[in-house]
mmCIF file of C-alpha atoms in Angstrom:
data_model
loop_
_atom_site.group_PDB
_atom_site.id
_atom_site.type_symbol
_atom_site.label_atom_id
_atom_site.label_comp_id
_atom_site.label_asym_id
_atom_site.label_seq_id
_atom_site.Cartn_x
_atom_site.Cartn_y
_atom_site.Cartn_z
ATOM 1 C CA UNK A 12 68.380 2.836 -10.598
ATOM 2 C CA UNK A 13 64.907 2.957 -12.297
ATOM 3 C CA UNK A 14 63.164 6.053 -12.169
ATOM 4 C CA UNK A 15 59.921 6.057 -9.695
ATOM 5 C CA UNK A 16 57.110 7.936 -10.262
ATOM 6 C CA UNK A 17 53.066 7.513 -9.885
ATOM 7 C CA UNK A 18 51.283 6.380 -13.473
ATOM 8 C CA UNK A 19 48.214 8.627 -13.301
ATOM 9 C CA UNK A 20 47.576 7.550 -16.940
ATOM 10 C CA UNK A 21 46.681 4.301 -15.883
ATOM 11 C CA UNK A 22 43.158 4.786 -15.320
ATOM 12 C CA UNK A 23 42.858 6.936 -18.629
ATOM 13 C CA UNK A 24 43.857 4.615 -20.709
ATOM 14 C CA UNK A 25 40.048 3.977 -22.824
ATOM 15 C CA UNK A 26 37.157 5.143 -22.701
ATOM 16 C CA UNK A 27 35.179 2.453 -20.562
ATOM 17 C CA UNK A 28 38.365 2.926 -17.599
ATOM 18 C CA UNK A 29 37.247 6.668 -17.591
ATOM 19 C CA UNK A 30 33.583 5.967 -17.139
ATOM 20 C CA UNK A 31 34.335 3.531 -14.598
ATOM 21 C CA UNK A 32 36.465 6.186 -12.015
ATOM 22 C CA UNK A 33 34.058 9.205 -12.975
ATOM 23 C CA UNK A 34 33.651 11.084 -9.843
ATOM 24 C CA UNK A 35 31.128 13.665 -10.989
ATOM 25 C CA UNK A 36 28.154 12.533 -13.032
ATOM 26 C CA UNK A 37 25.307 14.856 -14.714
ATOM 27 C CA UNK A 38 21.681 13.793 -14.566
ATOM 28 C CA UNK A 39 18.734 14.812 -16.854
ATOM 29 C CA UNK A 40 16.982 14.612 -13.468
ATOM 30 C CA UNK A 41 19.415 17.424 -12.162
ATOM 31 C CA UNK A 42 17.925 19.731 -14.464
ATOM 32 C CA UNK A 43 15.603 22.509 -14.384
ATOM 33 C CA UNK A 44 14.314 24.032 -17.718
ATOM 34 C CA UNK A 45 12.759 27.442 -17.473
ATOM 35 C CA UNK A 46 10.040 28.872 -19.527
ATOM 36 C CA UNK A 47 8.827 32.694 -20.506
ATOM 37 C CA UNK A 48 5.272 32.847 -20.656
ATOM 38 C CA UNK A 49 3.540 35.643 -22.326
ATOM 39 C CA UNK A 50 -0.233 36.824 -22.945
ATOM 40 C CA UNK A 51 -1.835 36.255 -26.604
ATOM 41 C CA UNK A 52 -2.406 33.141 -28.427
ATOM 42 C CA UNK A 53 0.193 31.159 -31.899
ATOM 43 C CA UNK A 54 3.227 33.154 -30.067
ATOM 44 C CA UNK A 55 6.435 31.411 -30.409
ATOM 45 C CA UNK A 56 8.799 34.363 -30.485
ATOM 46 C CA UNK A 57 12.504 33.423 -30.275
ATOM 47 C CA UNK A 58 13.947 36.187 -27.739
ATOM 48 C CA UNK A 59 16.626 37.872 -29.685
ATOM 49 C CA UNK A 60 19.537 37.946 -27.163
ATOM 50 C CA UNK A 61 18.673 34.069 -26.339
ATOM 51 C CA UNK A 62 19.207 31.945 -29.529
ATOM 52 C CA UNK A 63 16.514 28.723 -28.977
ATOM 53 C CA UNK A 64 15.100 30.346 -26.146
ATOM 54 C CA UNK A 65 11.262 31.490 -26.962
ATOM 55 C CA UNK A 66 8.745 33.416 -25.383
ATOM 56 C CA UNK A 67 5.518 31.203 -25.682
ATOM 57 C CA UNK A 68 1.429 31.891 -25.269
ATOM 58 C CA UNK A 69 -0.604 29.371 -23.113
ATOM 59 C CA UNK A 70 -1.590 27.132 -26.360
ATOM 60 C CA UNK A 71 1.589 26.849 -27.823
ATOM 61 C CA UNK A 72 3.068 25.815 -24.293
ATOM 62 C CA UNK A 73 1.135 22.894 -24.309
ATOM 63 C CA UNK A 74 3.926 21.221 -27.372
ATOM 64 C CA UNK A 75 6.715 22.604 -25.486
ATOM 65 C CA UNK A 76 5.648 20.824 -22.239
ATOM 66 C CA UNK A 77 4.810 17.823 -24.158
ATOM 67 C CA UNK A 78 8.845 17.796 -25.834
ATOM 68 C CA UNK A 79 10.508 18.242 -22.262
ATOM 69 C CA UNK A 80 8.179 15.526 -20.754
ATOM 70 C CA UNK A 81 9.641 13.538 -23.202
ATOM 71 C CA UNK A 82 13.295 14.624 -23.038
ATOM 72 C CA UNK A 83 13.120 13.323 -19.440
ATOM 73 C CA UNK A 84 13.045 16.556 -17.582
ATOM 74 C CA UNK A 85 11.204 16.552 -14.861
ATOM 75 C CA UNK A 86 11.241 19.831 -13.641
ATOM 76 C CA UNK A 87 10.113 23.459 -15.609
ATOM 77 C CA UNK A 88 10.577 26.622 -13.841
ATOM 78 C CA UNK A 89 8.434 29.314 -14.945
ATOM 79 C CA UNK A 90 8.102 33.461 -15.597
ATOM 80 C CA UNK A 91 5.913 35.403 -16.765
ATOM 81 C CA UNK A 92 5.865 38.664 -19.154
ATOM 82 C CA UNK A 93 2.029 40.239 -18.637
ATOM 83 C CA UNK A 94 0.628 42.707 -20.967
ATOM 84 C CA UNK A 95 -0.189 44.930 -18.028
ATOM 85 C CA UNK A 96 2.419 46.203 -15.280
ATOM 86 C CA UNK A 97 1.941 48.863 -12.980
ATOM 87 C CA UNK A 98 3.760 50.385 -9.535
ATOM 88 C CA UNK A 99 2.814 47.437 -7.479
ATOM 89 C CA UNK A 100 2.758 45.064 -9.734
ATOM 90 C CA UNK A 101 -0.422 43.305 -9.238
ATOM 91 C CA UNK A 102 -0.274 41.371 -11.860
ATOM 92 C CA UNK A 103 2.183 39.026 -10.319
ATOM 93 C CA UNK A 104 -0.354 37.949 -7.653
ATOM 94 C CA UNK A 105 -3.683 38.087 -9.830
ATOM 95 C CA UNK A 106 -5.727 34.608 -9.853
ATOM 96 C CA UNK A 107 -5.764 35.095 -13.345
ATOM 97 C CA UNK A 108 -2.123 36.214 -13.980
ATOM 98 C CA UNK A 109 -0.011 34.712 -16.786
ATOM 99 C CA UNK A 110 1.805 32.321 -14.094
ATOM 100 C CA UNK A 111 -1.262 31.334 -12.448
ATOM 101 C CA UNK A 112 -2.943 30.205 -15.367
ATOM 102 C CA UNK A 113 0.554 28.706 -16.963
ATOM 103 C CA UNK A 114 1.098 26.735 -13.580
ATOM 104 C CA UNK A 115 -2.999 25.227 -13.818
ATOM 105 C CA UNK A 116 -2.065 24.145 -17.524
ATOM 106 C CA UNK A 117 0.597 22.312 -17.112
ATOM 107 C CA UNK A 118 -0.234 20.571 -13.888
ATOM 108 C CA UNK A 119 -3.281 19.657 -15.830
ATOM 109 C CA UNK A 120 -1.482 18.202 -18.537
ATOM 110 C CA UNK A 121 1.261 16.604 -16.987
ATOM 111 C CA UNK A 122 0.707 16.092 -13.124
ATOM 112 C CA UNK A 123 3.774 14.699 -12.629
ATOM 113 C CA UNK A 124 5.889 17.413 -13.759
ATOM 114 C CA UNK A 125 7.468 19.678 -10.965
ATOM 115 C CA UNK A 126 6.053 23.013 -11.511
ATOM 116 C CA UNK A 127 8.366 26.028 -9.637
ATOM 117 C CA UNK A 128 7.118 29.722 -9.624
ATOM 118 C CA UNK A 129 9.692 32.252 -9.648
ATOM 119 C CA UNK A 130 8.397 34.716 -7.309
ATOM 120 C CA UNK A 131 9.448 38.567 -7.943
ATOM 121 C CA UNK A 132 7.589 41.623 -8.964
ATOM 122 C CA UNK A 133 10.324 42.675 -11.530
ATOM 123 C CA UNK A 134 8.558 41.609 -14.366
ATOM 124 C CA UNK A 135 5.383 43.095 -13.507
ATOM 125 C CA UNK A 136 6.096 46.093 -11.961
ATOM 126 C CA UNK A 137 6.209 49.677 -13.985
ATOM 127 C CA UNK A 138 9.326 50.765 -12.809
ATOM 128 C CA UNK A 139 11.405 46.966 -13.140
ATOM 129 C CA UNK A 140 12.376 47.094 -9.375
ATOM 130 C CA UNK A 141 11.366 43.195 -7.588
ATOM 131 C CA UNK A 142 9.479 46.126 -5.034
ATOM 132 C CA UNK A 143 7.611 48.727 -3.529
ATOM 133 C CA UNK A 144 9.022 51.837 -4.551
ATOM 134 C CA UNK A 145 8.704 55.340 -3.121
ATOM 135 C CA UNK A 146 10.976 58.378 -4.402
ATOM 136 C CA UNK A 147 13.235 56.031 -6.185
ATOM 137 C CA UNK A 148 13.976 53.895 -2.812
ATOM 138 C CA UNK A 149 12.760 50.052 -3.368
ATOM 139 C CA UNK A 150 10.880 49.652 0.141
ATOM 140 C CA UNK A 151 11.986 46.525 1.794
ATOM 141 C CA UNK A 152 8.971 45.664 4.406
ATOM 142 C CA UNK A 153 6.480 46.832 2.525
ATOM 143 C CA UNK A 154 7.638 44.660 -0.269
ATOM 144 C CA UNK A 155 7.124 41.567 1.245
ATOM 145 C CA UNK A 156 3.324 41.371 1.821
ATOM 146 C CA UNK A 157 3.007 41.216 -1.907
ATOM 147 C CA UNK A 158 5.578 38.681 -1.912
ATOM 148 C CA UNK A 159 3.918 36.860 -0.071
ATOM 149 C CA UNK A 160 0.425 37.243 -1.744
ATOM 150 C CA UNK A 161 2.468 36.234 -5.142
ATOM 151 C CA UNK A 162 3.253 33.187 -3.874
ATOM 152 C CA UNK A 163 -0.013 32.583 -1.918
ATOM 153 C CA UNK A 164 -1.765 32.510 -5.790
ATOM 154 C CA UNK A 165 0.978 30.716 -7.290
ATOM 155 C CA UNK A 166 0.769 27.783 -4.487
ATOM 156 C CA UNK A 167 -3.368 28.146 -5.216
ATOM 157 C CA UNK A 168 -2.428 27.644 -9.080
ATOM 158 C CA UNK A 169 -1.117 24.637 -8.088
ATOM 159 C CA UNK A 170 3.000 25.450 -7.600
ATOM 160 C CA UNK A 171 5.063 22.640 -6.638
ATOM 161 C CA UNK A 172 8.213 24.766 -5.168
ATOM 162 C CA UNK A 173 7.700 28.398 -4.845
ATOM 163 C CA UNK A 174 10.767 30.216 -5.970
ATOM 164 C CA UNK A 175 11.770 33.716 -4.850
ATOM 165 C CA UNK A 176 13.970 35.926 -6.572
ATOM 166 C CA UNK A 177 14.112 39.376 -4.996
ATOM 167 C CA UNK A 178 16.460 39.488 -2.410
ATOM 168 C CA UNK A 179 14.355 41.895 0.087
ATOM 169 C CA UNK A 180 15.466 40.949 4.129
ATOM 170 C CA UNK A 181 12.780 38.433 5.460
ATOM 171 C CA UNK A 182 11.370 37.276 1.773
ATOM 172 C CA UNK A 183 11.728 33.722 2.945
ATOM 173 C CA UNK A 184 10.368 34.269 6.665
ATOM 174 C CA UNK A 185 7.555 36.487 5.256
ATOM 175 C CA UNK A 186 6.232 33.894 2.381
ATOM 176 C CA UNK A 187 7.039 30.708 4.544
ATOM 177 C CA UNK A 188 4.065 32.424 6.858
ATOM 178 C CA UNK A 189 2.063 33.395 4.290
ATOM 179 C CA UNK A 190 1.602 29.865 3.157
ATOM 180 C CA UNK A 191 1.441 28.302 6.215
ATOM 181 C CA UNK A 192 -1.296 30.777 6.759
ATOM 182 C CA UNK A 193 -3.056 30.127 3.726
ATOM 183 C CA UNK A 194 -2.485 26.008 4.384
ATOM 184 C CA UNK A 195 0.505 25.421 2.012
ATOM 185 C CA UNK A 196 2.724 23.881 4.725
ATOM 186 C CA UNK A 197 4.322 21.466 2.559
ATOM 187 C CA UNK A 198 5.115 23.594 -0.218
ATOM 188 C CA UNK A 199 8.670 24.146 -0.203
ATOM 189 C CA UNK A 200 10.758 27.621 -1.546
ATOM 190 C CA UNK A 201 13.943 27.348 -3.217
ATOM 191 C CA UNK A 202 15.350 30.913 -2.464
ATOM 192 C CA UNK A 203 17.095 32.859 -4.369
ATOM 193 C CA UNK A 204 19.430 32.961 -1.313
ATOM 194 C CA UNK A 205 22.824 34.133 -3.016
ATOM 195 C CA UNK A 206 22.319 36.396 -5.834
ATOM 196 C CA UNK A 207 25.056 38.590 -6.629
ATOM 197 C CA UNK A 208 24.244 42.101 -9.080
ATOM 198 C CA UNK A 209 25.445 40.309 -11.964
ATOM 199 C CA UNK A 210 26.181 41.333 -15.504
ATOM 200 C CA UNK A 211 25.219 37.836 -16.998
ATOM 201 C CA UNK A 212 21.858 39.121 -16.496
ATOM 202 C CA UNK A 213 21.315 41.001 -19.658
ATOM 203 C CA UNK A 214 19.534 39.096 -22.157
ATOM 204 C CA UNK A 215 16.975 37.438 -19.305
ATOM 205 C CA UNK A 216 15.905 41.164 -19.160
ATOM 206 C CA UNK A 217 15.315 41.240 -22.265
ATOM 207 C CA UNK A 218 13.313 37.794 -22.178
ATOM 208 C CA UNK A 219 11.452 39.206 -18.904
ATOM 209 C CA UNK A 220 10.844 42.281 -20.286
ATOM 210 C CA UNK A 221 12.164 43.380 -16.623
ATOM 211 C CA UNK A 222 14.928 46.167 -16.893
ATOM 212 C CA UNK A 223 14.953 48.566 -13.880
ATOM 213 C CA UNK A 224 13.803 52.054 -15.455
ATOM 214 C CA UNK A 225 15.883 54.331 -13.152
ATOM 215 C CA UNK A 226 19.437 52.966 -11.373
ATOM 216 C CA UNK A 227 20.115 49.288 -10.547
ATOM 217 C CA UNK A 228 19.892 46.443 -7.878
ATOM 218 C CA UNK A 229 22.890 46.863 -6.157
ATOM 219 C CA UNK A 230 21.100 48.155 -3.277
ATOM 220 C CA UNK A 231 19.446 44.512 -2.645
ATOM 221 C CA UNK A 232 21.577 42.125 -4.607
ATOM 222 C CA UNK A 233 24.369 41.088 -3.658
ATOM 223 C CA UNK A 234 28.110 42.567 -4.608
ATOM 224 C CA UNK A 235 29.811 40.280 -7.167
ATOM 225 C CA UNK A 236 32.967 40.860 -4.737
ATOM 226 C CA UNK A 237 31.868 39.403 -1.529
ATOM 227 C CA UNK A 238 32.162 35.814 -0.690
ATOM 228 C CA UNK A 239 31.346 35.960 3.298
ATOM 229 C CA UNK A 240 28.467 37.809 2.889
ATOM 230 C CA UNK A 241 27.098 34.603 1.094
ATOM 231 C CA UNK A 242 27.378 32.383 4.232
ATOM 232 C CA UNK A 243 25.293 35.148 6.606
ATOM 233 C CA UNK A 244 22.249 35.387 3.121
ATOM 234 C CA UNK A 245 22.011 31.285 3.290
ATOM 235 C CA UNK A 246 22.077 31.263 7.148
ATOM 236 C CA UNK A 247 19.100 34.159 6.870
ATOM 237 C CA UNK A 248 17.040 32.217 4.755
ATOM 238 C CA UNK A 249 17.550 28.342 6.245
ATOM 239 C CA UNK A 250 16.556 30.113 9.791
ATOM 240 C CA UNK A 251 13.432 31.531 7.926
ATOM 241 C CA UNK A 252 12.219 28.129 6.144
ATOM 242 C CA UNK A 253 14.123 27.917 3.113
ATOM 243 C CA UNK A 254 13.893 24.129 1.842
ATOM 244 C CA UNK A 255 16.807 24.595 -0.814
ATOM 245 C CA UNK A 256 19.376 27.219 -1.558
ATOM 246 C CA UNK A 257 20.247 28.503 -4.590
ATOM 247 C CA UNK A 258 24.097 30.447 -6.093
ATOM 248 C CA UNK A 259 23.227 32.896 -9.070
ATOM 249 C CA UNK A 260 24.652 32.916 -11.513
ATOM 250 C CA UNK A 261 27.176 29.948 -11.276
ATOM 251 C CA UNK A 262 30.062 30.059 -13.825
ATOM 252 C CA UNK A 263 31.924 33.127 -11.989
ATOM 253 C CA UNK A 264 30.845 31.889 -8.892
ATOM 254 C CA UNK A 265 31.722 28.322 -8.541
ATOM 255 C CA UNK A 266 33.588 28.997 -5.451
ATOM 256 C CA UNK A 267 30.951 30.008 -3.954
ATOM 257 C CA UNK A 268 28.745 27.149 -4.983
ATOM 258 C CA UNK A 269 31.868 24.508 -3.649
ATOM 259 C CA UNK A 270 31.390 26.971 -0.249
ATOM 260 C CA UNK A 271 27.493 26.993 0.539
ATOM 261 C CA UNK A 272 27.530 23.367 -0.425
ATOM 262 C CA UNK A 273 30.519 22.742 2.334
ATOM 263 C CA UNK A 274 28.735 24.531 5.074
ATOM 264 C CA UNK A 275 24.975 24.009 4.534
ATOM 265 C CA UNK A 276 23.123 20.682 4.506
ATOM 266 C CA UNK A 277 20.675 21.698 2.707
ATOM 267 C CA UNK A 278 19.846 20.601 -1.722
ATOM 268 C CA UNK A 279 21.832 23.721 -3.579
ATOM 269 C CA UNK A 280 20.868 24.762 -7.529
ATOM 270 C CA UNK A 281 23.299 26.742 -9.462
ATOM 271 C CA UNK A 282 21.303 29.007 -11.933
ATOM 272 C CA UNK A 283 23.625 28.952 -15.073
ATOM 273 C CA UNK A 284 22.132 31.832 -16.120
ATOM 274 C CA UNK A 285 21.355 33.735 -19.701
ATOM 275 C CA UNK A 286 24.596 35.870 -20.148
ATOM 276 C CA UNK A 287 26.140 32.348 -19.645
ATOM 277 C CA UNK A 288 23.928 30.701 -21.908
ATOM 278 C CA UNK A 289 23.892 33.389 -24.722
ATOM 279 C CA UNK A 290 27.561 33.204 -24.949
ATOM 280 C CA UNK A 291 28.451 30.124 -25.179
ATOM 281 C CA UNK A 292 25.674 30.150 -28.227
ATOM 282 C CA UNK A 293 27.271 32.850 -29.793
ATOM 283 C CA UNK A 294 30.644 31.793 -29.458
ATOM 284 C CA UNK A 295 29.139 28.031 -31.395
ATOM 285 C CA UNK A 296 27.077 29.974 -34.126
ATOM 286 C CA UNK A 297 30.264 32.000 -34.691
ATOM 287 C CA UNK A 298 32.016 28.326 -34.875
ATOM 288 C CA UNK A 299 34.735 29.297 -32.694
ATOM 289 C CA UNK A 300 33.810 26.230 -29.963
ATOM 290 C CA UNK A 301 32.065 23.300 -30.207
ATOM 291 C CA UNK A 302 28.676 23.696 -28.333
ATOM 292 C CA UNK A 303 28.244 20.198 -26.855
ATOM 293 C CA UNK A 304 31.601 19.673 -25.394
ATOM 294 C CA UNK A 305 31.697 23.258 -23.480
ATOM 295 C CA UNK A 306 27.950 23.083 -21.974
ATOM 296 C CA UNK A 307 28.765 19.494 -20.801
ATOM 297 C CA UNK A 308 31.891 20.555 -19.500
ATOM 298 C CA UNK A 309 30.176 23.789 -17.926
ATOM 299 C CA UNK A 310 27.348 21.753 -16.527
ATOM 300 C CA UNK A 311 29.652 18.863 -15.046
ATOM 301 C CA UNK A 312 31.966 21.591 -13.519
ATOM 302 C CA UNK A 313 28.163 23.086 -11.639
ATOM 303 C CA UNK A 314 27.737 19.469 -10.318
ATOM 304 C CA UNK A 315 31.628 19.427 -9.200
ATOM 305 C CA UNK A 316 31.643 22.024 -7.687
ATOM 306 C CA UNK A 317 28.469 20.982 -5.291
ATOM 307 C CA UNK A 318 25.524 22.079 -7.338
ATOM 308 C CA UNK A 319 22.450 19.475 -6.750
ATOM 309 C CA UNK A 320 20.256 20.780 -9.387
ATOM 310 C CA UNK A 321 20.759 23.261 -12.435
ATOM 311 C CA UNK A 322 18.842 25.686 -13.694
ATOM 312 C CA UNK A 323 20.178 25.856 -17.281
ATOM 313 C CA UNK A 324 18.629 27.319 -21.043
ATOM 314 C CA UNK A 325 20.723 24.405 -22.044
ATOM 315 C CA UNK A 326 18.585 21.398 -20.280
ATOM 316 C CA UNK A 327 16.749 20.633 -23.315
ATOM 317 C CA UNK A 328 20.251 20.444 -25.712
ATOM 318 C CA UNK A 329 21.949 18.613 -22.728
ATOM 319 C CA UNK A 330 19.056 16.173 -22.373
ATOM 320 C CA UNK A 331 19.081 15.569 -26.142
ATOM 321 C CA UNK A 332 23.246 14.869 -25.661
ATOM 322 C CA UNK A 333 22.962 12.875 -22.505
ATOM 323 C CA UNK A 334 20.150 10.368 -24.935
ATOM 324 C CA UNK A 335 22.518 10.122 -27.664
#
């Protein structure tokens, strides 16, 4: 009697059969490239811990906007390292602030292009907290007003998606009013709604210039350990007027990712973010992987797992692979 069995291999037998049952498929439009701003003029200074990754002055972003026009992606996300930082970091909701006038030049030169402002004090506060602080203790309440005057100026600059990063309780409810105050109904935020106190976040620091100076963020991000905690942060911030969510970082945390994206309606971005990114380029430059393969594999696996969008160091390499 004939063995019986089911012949999986059939639809893996070439290339064009594999294309054609492809469940998961990765988009330059699924994309988001970020940028690192910084004051002064000829600076494009490759950050150290972030191989291909450069921190860039207002006239030599205009040839770096012009190359990811042209790579197809359509969407830039965009931080900023000022000169000057103090305790309340005012610098992250001056009219003239590094963002604000990085966000005017590129809608200027390319309209089209979606423009989203991460919204945090970190980088521009004295101390690195995304807060108010008083005797060491990042103030929640009185941290959001200047949340919400940072993204106030960055809508006024000319933001298309308002981004915020800091994990305080009511960020979204407080900046959703500030803008409807201010007449920026239809600007959405993509919050920063599960964001765990991650390792991976070294070299951004570095980029960002945004280390704490005294203790950590464990006291507002979340714990790397909790999964159910996630579903009661993205339930916060859709009742508060979040328009997407967002899962950071995404490679240890694809579970999450497949979760939010089961129980929320709403468009979810995965942030592969720059411990993720630096590694991978480390492990390549050491030759011990072959870059391409693993980021497209990484990225793919994002999109599998229910990811919508990607914030990735690796949009412009992917968008040059994805051409070819």
């Amino acid at each position: 009697m004939p063995l019986s069995f089911d012949r999986h291999r059939r639809l893996r037998q070439t290339a064009a059969i594999r294309a054609m049952v492809r469940e998961t498929h990765l988009r330059v439009d699924d994309l988001i490239y970020p940028l690192f701003v910084v004051e002064g003029s000829g600076i494009r200074r490759e950050v150290p811990s972030m191989p291909g990754v450069y921190h860039l002055s207002l006239d030599r972003l205009t040839e770096e906007i012009d190359e990811i026009a042209g790579l197809g992606i359509r969407a830039v996300m965009v931080f900023g390292v000022p000169d000057e930082k103090d305790e309340v970091g005012s610098q992250a909701y001056c009219e003239t602030g590094i963002v604000q006038r990085a966000i005017r030049q590129i809608k200027a030169q390319r309209p089209e292009m979606v423009v989203i402002a991460d919204t945090c004090l970190c980088e521009y506060t004295s101390h690195g907290h995304c807060g108010v602080v008083e005797n060491e203790q990042v103030l929640n309440d009185p941290s959001l007003e200047l949340l919400a005057k940072t993204a106030v100026s960055q809508a006024q600059a000319g933001a298309d998606i308002i981004a915020p990063s800091n994990m305080m309780d009511g960020f979204v409810a407080a900046i959703r009013h500030g803008l409807d105050e201010a007449g920026f109904e239809n600007v959405p935020i993509m919050s920063y709604a599960i964001k765990y106190a991650s390792a991976f976040y070294g070299p951004f620091r570095d980029a960002a210039d945004s280390a704490p100076q005294f203790g950590d963020r464990k006291t507002y991000q979340m714990d790397p350990a909790n999964r159910l905690e996630a579903f009661r942060e993205a339930e916060s911030d859709i009742k508060e007027g979040a328009d997407f969510l967002m899962v950071k970082p995404a490679l240890a945390y694809m579970d999450i990712i497949r979760d939010i994206k089961n129980r929320f309606p709403l468009p979810l971005v995965a942030y592969n973010v720059s411990g993720e990114y630096s590694m991978v380029k480390a492990a390549a430059q050491n030759g011990w992987i072959d870059e391409k393969t693993v980021v497209m594999e990484m990225l793919t696996g994002m999109k599998r797992a229910g990811a919508d969008l990607i914030i990735t160091y690796f949009a412009k390499d992917a968008a040059h692979w994805m051409a070819d």
